[in-house]
C-alpha positions as YAML, in Angstrom:
chain: A
units: angstrom
residues:
- id: 1
  name: MET
  ca: [-32.43, -148.33, -10.98]
- id: 2
  name: PHE
  ca: [-33.25, -150.55, -13.77]
- id: 3
  name: GLY
  ca: [-36.93, -149.62, -14.89]
- id: 4
  name: ILE
  ca: [-39.07, -150.64, -18.04]
- id: 5
  name: ALA
  ca: [-36.90, -148.21, -19.76]
- id: 6
  name: GLY
  ca: [-33.69, -150.20, -18.82]
- id: 7
  name: PHE
  ca: [-35.51, -153.66, -19.75]
- id: 8
  name: GLU
  ca: [-36.60, -152.27, -23.30]
- id: 9
  name: LYS
  ca: [-33.08, -150.61, -24.48]
- id: 10
  name: PHE
  ca: [-31.77, -154.08, -23.86]
- id: 11
  name: GLU
  ca: [-34.50, -155.83, -25.88]
- id: 12
  name: GLN
  ca: [-33.50, -153.57, -28.78]
- id: 13
  name: ALA
  ca: [-30.03, -153.82, -28.44]
- id: 14
  name: GLU
  ca: [-30.32, -157.64, -28.28]
- id: 15
  name: LEU
  ca: [-32.43, -157.64, -31.33]
- id: 16
  name: GLU
  ca: [-29.75, -155.17, -33.10]
- id: 17
  name: HIS
  ca: [-27.24, -157.12, -32.16]
- id: 18
  name: PRO
  ca: [-27.74, -160.31, -30.23]
- id: 19
  name: SER
  ca: [-25.09, -161.07, -27.13]
- id: 20
  name: PRO
  ca: [-23.14, -164.51, -28.22]
- id: 21
  name: ARG
  ca: [-24.28, -167.52, -26.74]
- id: 22
  name: LYS
  ca: [-21.64, -170.11, -27.52]
- id: 23
  name: GLU
  ca: [-18.46, -170.20, -28.87]
- id: 24
  name: ILE
  ca: [-16.94, -172.66, -30.92]
- id: 25
  name: ASP
  ca: [-13.60, -173.01, -32.71]
- id: 26
  name: GLY
  ca: [-13.43, -168.94, -32.20]
- id: 27
  name: ARG
  ca: [-16.12, -168.06, -33.98]
- id: 28
  name: PHE
  ca: [-19.36, -167.25, -32.16]
- id: 29
  name: ILE
  ca: [-22.91, -168.96, -32.46]
- id: 30
  name: TYR
  ca: [-25.93, -166.78, -31.71]
- id: 31
  name: LEU
  ca: [-29.65, -167.47, -31.10]
- id: 32
  name: SER
  ca: [-31.52, -167.10, -33.83]
- id: 33
  name: ARG
  ca: [-33.91, -163.98, -33.31]
- id: 34
  name: HIS
  ca: [-36.67, -164.52, -36.22]
- id: 35
  name: TYR
  ca: [-40.20, -164.16, -34.34]
- id: 36
  name: GLU
  ca: [-41.64, -166.78, -37.20]
- id: 37
  name: LEU
  ca: [-39.86, -169.18, -35.78]
- id: 38
  name: ASP
  ca: [-40.72, -168.40, -32.39]
- id: 39
  name: VAL
  ca: [-44.43, -168.68, -33.82]
- id: 40
  name: TRP
  ca: [-43.87, -171.82, -35.29]
- id: 41
  name: ASN
  ca: [-42.59, -172.97, -31.39]
- id: 42
  name: ILE
  ca: [-46.01, -171.35, -29.83]
- id: 43
  name: GLY
  ca: [-47.89, -173.53, -32.34]
- id: 44
  name: CYS
  ca: [-46.29, -176.71, -31.89]
- id: 45
  name: VAL
  ca: [-46.65, -175.83, -28.17]
- id: 46
  name: VAL
  ca: [-50.48, -174.83, -28.70]
- id: 47
  name: ARG
  ca: [-51.36, -177.88, -30.30]
- id: 48
  name: ASN
  ca: [-49.34, -180.43, -28.01]
- id: 49
  name: LEU
  ca: [-50.93, -178.67, -24.80]
- id: 50
  name: ASN
  ca: [-54.60, -179.13, -26.04]
- id: 51
  name: LEU
  ca: [-53.52, -182.75, -26.60]
- id: 52
  name: ASP
  ca: [-51.89, -183.53, -23.79]
- id: 53
  name: LEU
  ca: [-54.81, -181.58, -21.44]
- id: 54
  name: PHE
  ca: [-57.48, -182.76, -22.92]
- id: 55
  name: GLU
  ca: [-56.93, -185.86, -25.12]
- id: 56
  name: GLY
  ca: [-53.68, -187.54, -23.20]
- id: 57
  name: ARG
  ca: [-51.56, -187.67, -26.19]
- id: 58
  name: SER
  ca: [-48.85, -185.91, -28.13]
- id: 59
  name: VAL
  ca: [-48.62, -184.74, -31.86]
- id: 60
  name: PHE
  ca: [-45.35, -185.73, -32.64]
- id: 61
  name: PHE
  ca: [-43.36, -188.49, -31.07]
- id: 62
  name: GLY
  ca: [-40.08, -189.21, -32.91]
- id: 63
  name: ILE
  ca: [-40.17, -192.73, -32.09]
- id: 64
  name: ASP
  ca: [-38.34, -194.64, -35.14]
- id: 65
  name: PRO
  ca: [-40.22, -197.74, -36.10]
- id: 66
  name: GLU
  ca: [-36.98, -199.54, -36.67]
- id: 67
  name: ARG
  ca: [-35.04, -198.67, -33.99]
- id: 68
  name: GLY
  ca: [-37.94, -198.08, -31.18]
- id: 69
  name: THR
  ca: [-36.12, -194.86, -30.34]
- id: 70
  name: TYR
  ca: [-36.34, -191.37, -30.45]
- id: 71
  name: ARG
  ca: [-34.60, -190.02, -33.84]
- id: 72
  name: GLY
  ca: [-34.97, -186.67, -35.52]
- id: 73
  name: ARG
  ca: [-35.73, -188.47, -38.93]
- id: 74
  name: ALA
  ca: [-38.74, -189.84, -37.33]
- id: 75
  name: HIS
  ca: [-39.89, -186.63, -35.66]
- id: 76
  name: LEU
  ca: [-39.60, -185.04, -39.18]
- id: 77
  name: ALA
  ca: [-41.77, -187.48, -41.04]
- id: 78
  name: GLU
  ca: [-44.36, -187.05, -38.48]
- id: 79
  name: MET
  ca: [-44.08, -183.02, -39.43]
- id: 80
  name: ILE
  ca: [-44.11, -183.71, -42.85]
- id: 81
  name: ALA
  ca: [-47.40, -185.94, -42.46]
- id: 82
  name: LEU
  ca: [-49.31, -183.29, -40.72]
- id: 83
  name: ILE
  ca: [-48.38, -180.36, -42.45]
- id: 84
  name: CYS
  ca: [-47.36, -181.88, -46.27]
- id: 85
  name: PRO
  ca: [-44.13, -182.18, -47.36]
- id: 86
  name: PRO
  ca: [-41.54, -179.04, -46.92]
- id: 87
  name: PRO
  ca: [-41.12, -176.51, -49.58]
- id: 88
  name: SER
  ca: [-38.38, -177.50, -52.12]
- id: 89
  name: PHE
  ca: [-35.72, -175.15, -50.79]
- id: 90
  name: VAL
  ca: [-35.32, -177.09, -47.42]
- id: 91
  name: ALA
  ca: [-35.26, -180.46, -49.59]
- id: 92
  name: GLN
  ca: [-32.19, -179.06, -51.26]
- id: 93
  name: GLY
  ca: [-30.32, -178.29, -48.50]
- id: 94
  name: ALA
  ca: [-26.63, -179.69, -47.98]
- id: 95
  name: LEU
  ca: [-27.91, -182.01, -45.55]
- id: 96
  name: SER
  ca: [-31.52, -183.12, -47.30]
- id: 97
  name: TYR
  ca: [-30.49, -186.48, -48.37]
- id: 98
  name: LYS
  ca: [-29.92, -187.62, -44.53]
- id: 99
  name: PHE
  ca: [-34.04, -186.42, -43.66]
- id: 100
  name: PHE
  ca: [-35.60, -186.61, -47.05]
- id: 101
  name: SER
  ca: [-36.47, -189.00, -49.83]
- id: 102
  name: ASN
  ca: [-38.84, -189.87, -51.87]
- id: 103
  name: GLN
  ca: [-40.93, -191.95, -49.47]
- id: 104
  name: VAL
  ca: [-43.36, -189.46, -48.42]
- id: 105
  name: PRO
  ca: [-45.37, -190.51, -44.97]
- id: 106
  name: PRO
  ca: [-49.39, -191.12, -45.58]
- id: 107
  name: PRO
  ca: [-50.66, -187.48, -44.76]
- id: 108
  name: VAL
  ca: [-52.55, -186.90, -41.45]
- id: 109
  name: SER
  ca: [-55.03, -183.84, -40.81]
- id: 110
  name: LEU
  ca: [-55.03, -181.30, -38.13]
- id: 111
  name: GLU
  ca: [-58.71, -182.36, -38.32]
- id: 112
  name: GLN
  ca: [-58.11, -186.16, -37.65]
- id: 113
  name: LEU
  ca: [-56.35, -185.23, -34.74]
- id: 114
  name: GLU
  ca: [-58.44, -183.08, -32.95]
- id: 115
  name: THR
  ca: [-61.13, -184.72, -31.58]
- id: 116
  name: ASN
  ca: [-62.02, -183.06, -28.40]
- id: 117
  name: LEU
  ca: [-63.34, -179.54, -29.54]
- id: 118
  name: GLU
  ca: [-66.61, -178.73, -31.08]
- id: 119
  name: GLY
  ca: [-68.27, -176.88, -33.34]
- id: 120
  name: THR
  ca: [-67.02, -172.99, -33.54]
- id: 121
  name: ASP
  ca: [-64.33, -173.57, -30.94]
- id: 122
  name: ARG
  ca: [-62.82, -176.57, -32.75]
- id: 123
  name: GLU
  ca: [-63.18, -174.47, -36.19]
- id: 124
  name: LEU
  ca: [-61.30, -171.41, -34.77]
- id: 125
  name: PHE
  ca: [-58.53, -173.85, -33.32]
- id: 126
  name: LEU
  ca: [-57.85, -175.30, -36.38]
- id: 127
  name: GLN
  ca: [-57.52, -172.23, -38.47]
- id: 128
  name: LEU
  ca: [-54.94, -170.91, -35.56]
- id: 129
  name: MET
  ca: [-53.07, -174.21, -35.77]
- id: 130
  name: SER
  ca: [-53.17, -174.27, -39.53]
- id: 131
  name: LYS
  ca: [-51.66, -170.26, -39.58]
- id: 132
  name: MET
  ca: [-48.94, -171.12, -37.45]
- id: 133
  name: LEU
  ca: [-47.69, -174.69, -38.22]
- id: 134
  name: GLN
  ca: [-46.01, -173.38, -41.89]
- id: 135
  name: TRP
  ca: [-42.63, -174.49, -43.65]
- id: 136
  name: LYS
  ca: [-41.86, -171.14, -43.96]
- id: 137
  name: PRO
  ca: [-41.77, -168.72, -41.78]
- id: 138
  name: GLN
  ca: [-43.22, -165.65, -43.75]
- id: 139
  name: ASN
  ca: [-46.44, -167.74, -43.92]
- id: 140
  name: ARG
  ca: [-46.86, -168.11, -40.36]
- id: 141
  name: LEU
  ca: [-48.95, -165.79, -38.13]
- id: 142
  name: THR
  ca: [-46.62, -162.50, -36.41]
- id: 143
  name: PRO
  ca: [-46.90, -162.41, -33.04]
- id: 144
  name: LYS
  ca: [-49.07, -159.33, -33.39]
- id: 145
  name: GLN
  ca: [-51.20, -161.23, -35.54]
- id: 146
  name: LEU
  ca: [-51.65, -164.18, -33.02]
- id: 147
  name: VAL
  ca: [-52.79, -161.84, -29.99]
- id: 148
  name: GLU
  ca: [-55.51, -160.99, -32.09]
- id: 149
  name: ASP
  ca: [-56.56, -164.24, -32.93]
- id: 150
  name: PRO
  ca: [-60.30, -164.92, -32.20]
- id: 151
  name: TRP
  ca: [-59.60, -168.57, -30.76]
- id: 152
  name: LEU
  ca: [-56.54, -167.36, -28.33]
- id: 153
  name: LYS
  ca: [-58.60, -164.14, -27.50]
- id: 154
  name: LYS
  ca: [-61.78, -166.44, -26.35]
- id: 155
  name: HIS
  ca: [-59.18, -168.35, -24.22]
- id: 156
  name: THR
  ca: [-56.88, -166.22, -22.68]
- id: 157
  name: SER
  ca: [-59.51, -162.81, -21.46]
- id: 158
  name: ARG
  ca: [-60.42, -163.04, -18.30]
...
C-alpha cells in the first residue's frame, strides 16, 4: 500500500535529487524546486484571478505595440512597470541586451490597478501582492508565511 508516508518519502527524495525532466544533447534539464519562485507564480495567479474575476482584465498582456502580438519583452516591460526595474544582477545577464535598455516604462502601481476592493480588504490585498511580487526570491514570502497572511486567511477560511 502506498500511503501518505510513501508520498512524503517521494516528495523528500524529489526535493533532494529531482528526477530528470528532459534530455538535450545528453544533458539532463531539471525543473527548479525553489519555493520562492513558486511564490512569485502564486502572486501572479492571485493577482490575475482577482482582476479576471472581479474586474474582467489581466495584469500582464505582453502585447508588443510594434507588432501587435505577444512578445516576452513586452511582458517583461509590463512587469517592470508594475514592480520597478529589476536588480542589477538581472540586467547584467548574458542575454540582458535582448530584454533591457535604458528605456524604462512609465510606472504603474498595484494601487492603480486594484479598483474593486475597498478599505482594509484592499490594503491587505495590496500588502500581500507587494510581498509576493518581488524580483529577488529571498525577498518573497515563503509558503509558510503565505498561509499566515491575513488577506488569504480571510478569503480561504470556511
